CSV table of C-alpha atoms and ligand atoms in Angstrom, one decimal:
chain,number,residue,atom,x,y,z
F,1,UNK,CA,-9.7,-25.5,0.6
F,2,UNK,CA,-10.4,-21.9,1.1
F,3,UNK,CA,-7.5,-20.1,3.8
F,4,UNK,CA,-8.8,-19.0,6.8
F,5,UNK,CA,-8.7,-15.7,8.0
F,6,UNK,CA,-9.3,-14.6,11.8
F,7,UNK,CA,-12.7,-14.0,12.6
F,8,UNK,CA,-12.2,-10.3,13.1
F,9,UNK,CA,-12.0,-10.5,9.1
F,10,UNK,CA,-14.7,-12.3,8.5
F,11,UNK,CA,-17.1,-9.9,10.7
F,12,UNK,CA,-15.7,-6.9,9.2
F,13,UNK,CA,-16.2,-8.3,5.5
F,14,UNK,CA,-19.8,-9.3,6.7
F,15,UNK,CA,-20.0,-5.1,7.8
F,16,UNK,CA,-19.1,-3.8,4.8
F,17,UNK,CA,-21.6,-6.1,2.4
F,18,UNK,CA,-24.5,-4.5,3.8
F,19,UNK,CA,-22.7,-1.1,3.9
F,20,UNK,CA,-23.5,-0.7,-0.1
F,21,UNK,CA,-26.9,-1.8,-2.4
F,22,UNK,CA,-24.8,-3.9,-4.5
F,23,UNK,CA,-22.9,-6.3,-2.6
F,24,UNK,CA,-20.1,-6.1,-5.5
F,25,UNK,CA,-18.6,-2.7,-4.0
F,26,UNK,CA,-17.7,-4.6,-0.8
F,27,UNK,CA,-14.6,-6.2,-2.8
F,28,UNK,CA,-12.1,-3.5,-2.7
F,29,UNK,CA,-12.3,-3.2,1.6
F,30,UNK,CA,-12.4,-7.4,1.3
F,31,UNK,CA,-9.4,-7.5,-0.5
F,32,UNK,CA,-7.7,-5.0,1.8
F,33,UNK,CA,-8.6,-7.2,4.3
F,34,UNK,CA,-7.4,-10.1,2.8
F,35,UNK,CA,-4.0,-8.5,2.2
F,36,UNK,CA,-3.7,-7.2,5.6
F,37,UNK,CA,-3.7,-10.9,6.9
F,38,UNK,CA,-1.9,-12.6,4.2
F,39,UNK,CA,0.7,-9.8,3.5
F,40,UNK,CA,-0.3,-9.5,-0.8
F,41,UNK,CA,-3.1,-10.5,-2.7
F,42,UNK,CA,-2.1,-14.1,-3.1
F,43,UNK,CA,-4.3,-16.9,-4.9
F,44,UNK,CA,-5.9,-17.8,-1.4
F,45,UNK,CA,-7.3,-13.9,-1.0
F,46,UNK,CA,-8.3,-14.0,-4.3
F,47,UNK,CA,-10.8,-17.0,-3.6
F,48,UNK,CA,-11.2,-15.9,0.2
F,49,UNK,CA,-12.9,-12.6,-1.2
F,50,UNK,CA,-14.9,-14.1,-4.6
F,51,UNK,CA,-16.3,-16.9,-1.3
F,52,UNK,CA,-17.8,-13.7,0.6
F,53,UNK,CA,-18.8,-11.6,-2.2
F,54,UNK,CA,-20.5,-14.6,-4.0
F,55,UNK,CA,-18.7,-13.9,-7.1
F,56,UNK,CA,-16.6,-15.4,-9.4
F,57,UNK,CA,-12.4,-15.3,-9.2
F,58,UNK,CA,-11.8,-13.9,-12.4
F,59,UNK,CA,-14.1,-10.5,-11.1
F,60,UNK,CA,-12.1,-10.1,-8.4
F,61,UNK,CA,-8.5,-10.7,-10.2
F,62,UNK,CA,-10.2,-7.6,-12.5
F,63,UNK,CA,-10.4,-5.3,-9.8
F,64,UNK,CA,-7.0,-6.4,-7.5
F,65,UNK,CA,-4.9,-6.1,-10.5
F,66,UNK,CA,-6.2,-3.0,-11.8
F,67,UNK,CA,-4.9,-1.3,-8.2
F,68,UNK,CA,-1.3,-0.8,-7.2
F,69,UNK,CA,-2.4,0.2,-3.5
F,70,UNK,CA,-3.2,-4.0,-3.6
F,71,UNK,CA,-0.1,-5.9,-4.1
F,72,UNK,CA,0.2,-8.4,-6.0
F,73,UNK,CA,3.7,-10.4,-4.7
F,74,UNK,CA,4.8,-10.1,-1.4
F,75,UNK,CA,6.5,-6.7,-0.4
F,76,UNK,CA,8.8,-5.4,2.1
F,77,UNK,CA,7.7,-4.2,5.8
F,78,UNK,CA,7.8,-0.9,3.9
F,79,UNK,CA,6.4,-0.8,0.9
F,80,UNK,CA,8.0,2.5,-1.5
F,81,UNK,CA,6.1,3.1,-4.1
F,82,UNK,CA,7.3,6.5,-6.2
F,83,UNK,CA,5.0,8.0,-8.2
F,84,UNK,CA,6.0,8.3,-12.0
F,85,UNK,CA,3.3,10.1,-13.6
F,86,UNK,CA,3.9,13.6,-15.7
F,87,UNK,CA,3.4,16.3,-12.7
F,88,UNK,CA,5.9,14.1,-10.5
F,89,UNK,CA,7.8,13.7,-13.5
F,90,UNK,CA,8.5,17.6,-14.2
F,91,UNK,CA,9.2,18.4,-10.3
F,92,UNK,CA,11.7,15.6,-10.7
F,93,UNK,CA,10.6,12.1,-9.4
F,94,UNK,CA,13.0,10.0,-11.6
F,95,UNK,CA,15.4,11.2,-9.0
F,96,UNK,CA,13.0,9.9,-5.9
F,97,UNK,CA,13.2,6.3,-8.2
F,98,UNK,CA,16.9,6.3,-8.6
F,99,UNK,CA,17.4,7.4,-4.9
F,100,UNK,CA,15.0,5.0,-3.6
F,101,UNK,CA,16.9,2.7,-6.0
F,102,UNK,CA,20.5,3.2,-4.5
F,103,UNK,CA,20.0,3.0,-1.0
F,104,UNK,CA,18.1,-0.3,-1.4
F,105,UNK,CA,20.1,-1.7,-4.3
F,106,UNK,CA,17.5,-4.0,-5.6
F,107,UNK,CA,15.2,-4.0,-8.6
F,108,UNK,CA,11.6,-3.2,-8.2
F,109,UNK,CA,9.2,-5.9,-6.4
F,110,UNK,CA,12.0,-7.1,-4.7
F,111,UNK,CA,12.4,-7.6,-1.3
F,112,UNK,CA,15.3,-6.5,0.6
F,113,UNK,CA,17.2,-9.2,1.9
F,114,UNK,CA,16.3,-7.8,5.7
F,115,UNK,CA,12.5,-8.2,5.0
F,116,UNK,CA,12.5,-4.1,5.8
F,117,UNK,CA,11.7,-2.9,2.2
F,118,UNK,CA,10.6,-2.9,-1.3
F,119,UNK,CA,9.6,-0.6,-3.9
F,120,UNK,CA,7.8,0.4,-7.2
F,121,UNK,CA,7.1,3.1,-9.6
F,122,UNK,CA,3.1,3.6,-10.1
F,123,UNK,CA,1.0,5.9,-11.6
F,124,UNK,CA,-1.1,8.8,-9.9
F,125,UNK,CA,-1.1,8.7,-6.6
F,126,UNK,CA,-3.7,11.5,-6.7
F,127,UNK,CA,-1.6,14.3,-5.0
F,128,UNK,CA,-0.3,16.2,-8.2
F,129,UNK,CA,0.4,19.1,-6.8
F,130,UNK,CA,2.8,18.3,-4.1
F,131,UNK,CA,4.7,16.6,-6.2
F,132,UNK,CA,7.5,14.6,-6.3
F,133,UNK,CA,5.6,12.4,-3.8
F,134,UNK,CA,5.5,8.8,-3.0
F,135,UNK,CA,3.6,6.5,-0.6
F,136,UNK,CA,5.1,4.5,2.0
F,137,UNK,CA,2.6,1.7,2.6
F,138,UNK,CA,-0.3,3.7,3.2
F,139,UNK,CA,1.1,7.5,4.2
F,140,UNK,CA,1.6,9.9,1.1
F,141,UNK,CA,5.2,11.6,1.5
F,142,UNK,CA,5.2,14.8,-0.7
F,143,UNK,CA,7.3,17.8,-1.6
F,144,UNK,CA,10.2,15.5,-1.9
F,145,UNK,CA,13.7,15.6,-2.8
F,146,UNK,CA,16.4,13.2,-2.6
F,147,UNK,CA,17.7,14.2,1.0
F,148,UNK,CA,14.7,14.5,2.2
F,149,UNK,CA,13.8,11.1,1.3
F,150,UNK,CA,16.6,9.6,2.7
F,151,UNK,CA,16.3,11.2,6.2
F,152,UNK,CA,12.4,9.9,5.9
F,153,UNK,CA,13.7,6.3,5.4
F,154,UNK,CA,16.5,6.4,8.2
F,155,UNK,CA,13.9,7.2,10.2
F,156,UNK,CA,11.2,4.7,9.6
F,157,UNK,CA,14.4,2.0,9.8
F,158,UNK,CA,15.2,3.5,13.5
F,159,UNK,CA,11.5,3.9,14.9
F,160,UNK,CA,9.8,1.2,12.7
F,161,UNK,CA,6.1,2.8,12.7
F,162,UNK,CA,3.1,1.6,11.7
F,163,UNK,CA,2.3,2.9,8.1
F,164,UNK,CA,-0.7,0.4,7.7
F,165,UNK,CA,-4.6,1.5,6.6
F,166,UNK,CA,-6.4,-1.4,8.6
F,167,UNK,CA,-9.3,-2.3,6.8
F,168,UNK,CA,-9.9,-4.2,10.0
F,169,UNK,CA,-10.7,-1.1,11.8
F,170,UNK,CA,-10.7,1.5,9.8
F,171,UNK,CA,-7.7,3.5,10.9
F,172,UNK,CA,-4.2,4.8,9.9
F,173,UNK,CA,-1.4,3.1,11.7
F,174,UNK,CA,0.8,5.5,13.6
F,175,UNK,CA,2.1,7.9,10.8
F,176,UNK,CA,5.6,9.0,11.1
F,177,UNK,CA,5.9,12.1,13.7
F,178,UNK,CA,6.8,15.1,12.4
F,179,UNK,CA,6.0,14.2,8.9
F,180,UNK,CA,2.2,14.8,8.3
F,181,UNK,CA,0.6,15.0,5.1
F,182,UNK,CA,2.3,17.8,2.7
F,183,UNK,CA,4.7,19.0,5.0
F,184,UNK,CA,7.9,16.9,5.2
F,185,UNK,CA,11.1,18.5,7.2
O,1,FES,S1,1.3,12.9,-11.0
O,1,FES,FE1,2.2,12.3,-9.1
O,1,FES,S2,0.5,12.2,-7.8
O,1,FES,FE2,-0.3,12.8,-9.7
């Protein structure tokens, strides 16, 4: 049987299909949706979104697995994901990876024993030129170093915000205060 997601969901899905000519480009907001409620991309959101786009599985496995921004196991309330790619890589994002590494002291796509965090390296993260940069669910962090990372994590620990795209209604979370876009510390 398919899971059942709220009905909130189900109208927004229903939105974004007549949003585009070919119903196909509504999967990438469905499965957003679908990981918003179930937490990753789990077998259940995989059918969920092929049910409401009218398409098979196997089309939509193509499209969540070619993403990192969907996950694909279940991750951490914060969600690290350091980018790895060659302009992050010259301004020094191995460090961000190793310091992201030591403070959690787990292995990538594992979740911290407190449910707070996990991490990843990915690819291009589109923001070359404020590199190193990472994204913490759904806010870019960029112009990082090691420290500044740190103090960036204590803080989202102590005031828990809300790093979350909704693709429920279309909107940030509440970003981290005094951190916007290209201009941490
Ligand atoms: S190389 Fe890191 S964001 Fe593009």
């Amino acid at each position: 049987m398919t899971v059942k997601l709220s009905a909130q969901a189900e109208t927004k899905v229903e939105e974004y299909k007549k949003l585009y000519p070919n119903v196909r480009s509504a999967i990438m907001p469905a499965l957003y949706i679908a990981q918003e409620e179930l937490g990753s991309i789990t077998a259940d959101a995989i059918t969920w979104v092929a049910e409401k786009i009218g398409i098979a599985p196997v089309q939509v496995m193509e499209v969540a697995t070619f993403y990192t921004m969907y996950y694909k196991k279940p991750v951490g309330k914060y969600h690290v994901q350091v980018c790895r790619t060659l302009s992050c890589a010259l301004m020094g994002g191995r460090a961000i990876t190793e310091c992201v590494k030591k403070r959690l002291g787990t292995a990538p796509h594992e979740v911290s024993p407190d449910g707070q965090w996990s991490y990843e390296e990915v690819e291009c993260l589109g923001s070359c030129g404020t590199g190193p940069m990472c994204q913490i669910n759904d806010h870019f962090f960029e112009n990082l170093t090691p420290e500044k990372l740190l103090q960036i994590m204590d803080r989202i620990e102590k005031e828990q915000p809300d790093l979350r795209f909704s693709a429920v209604r279309d909107a940030l979370g509440e970003g981290l205060k005094g951190y916007p876009k290209s201009e941490v510390i």
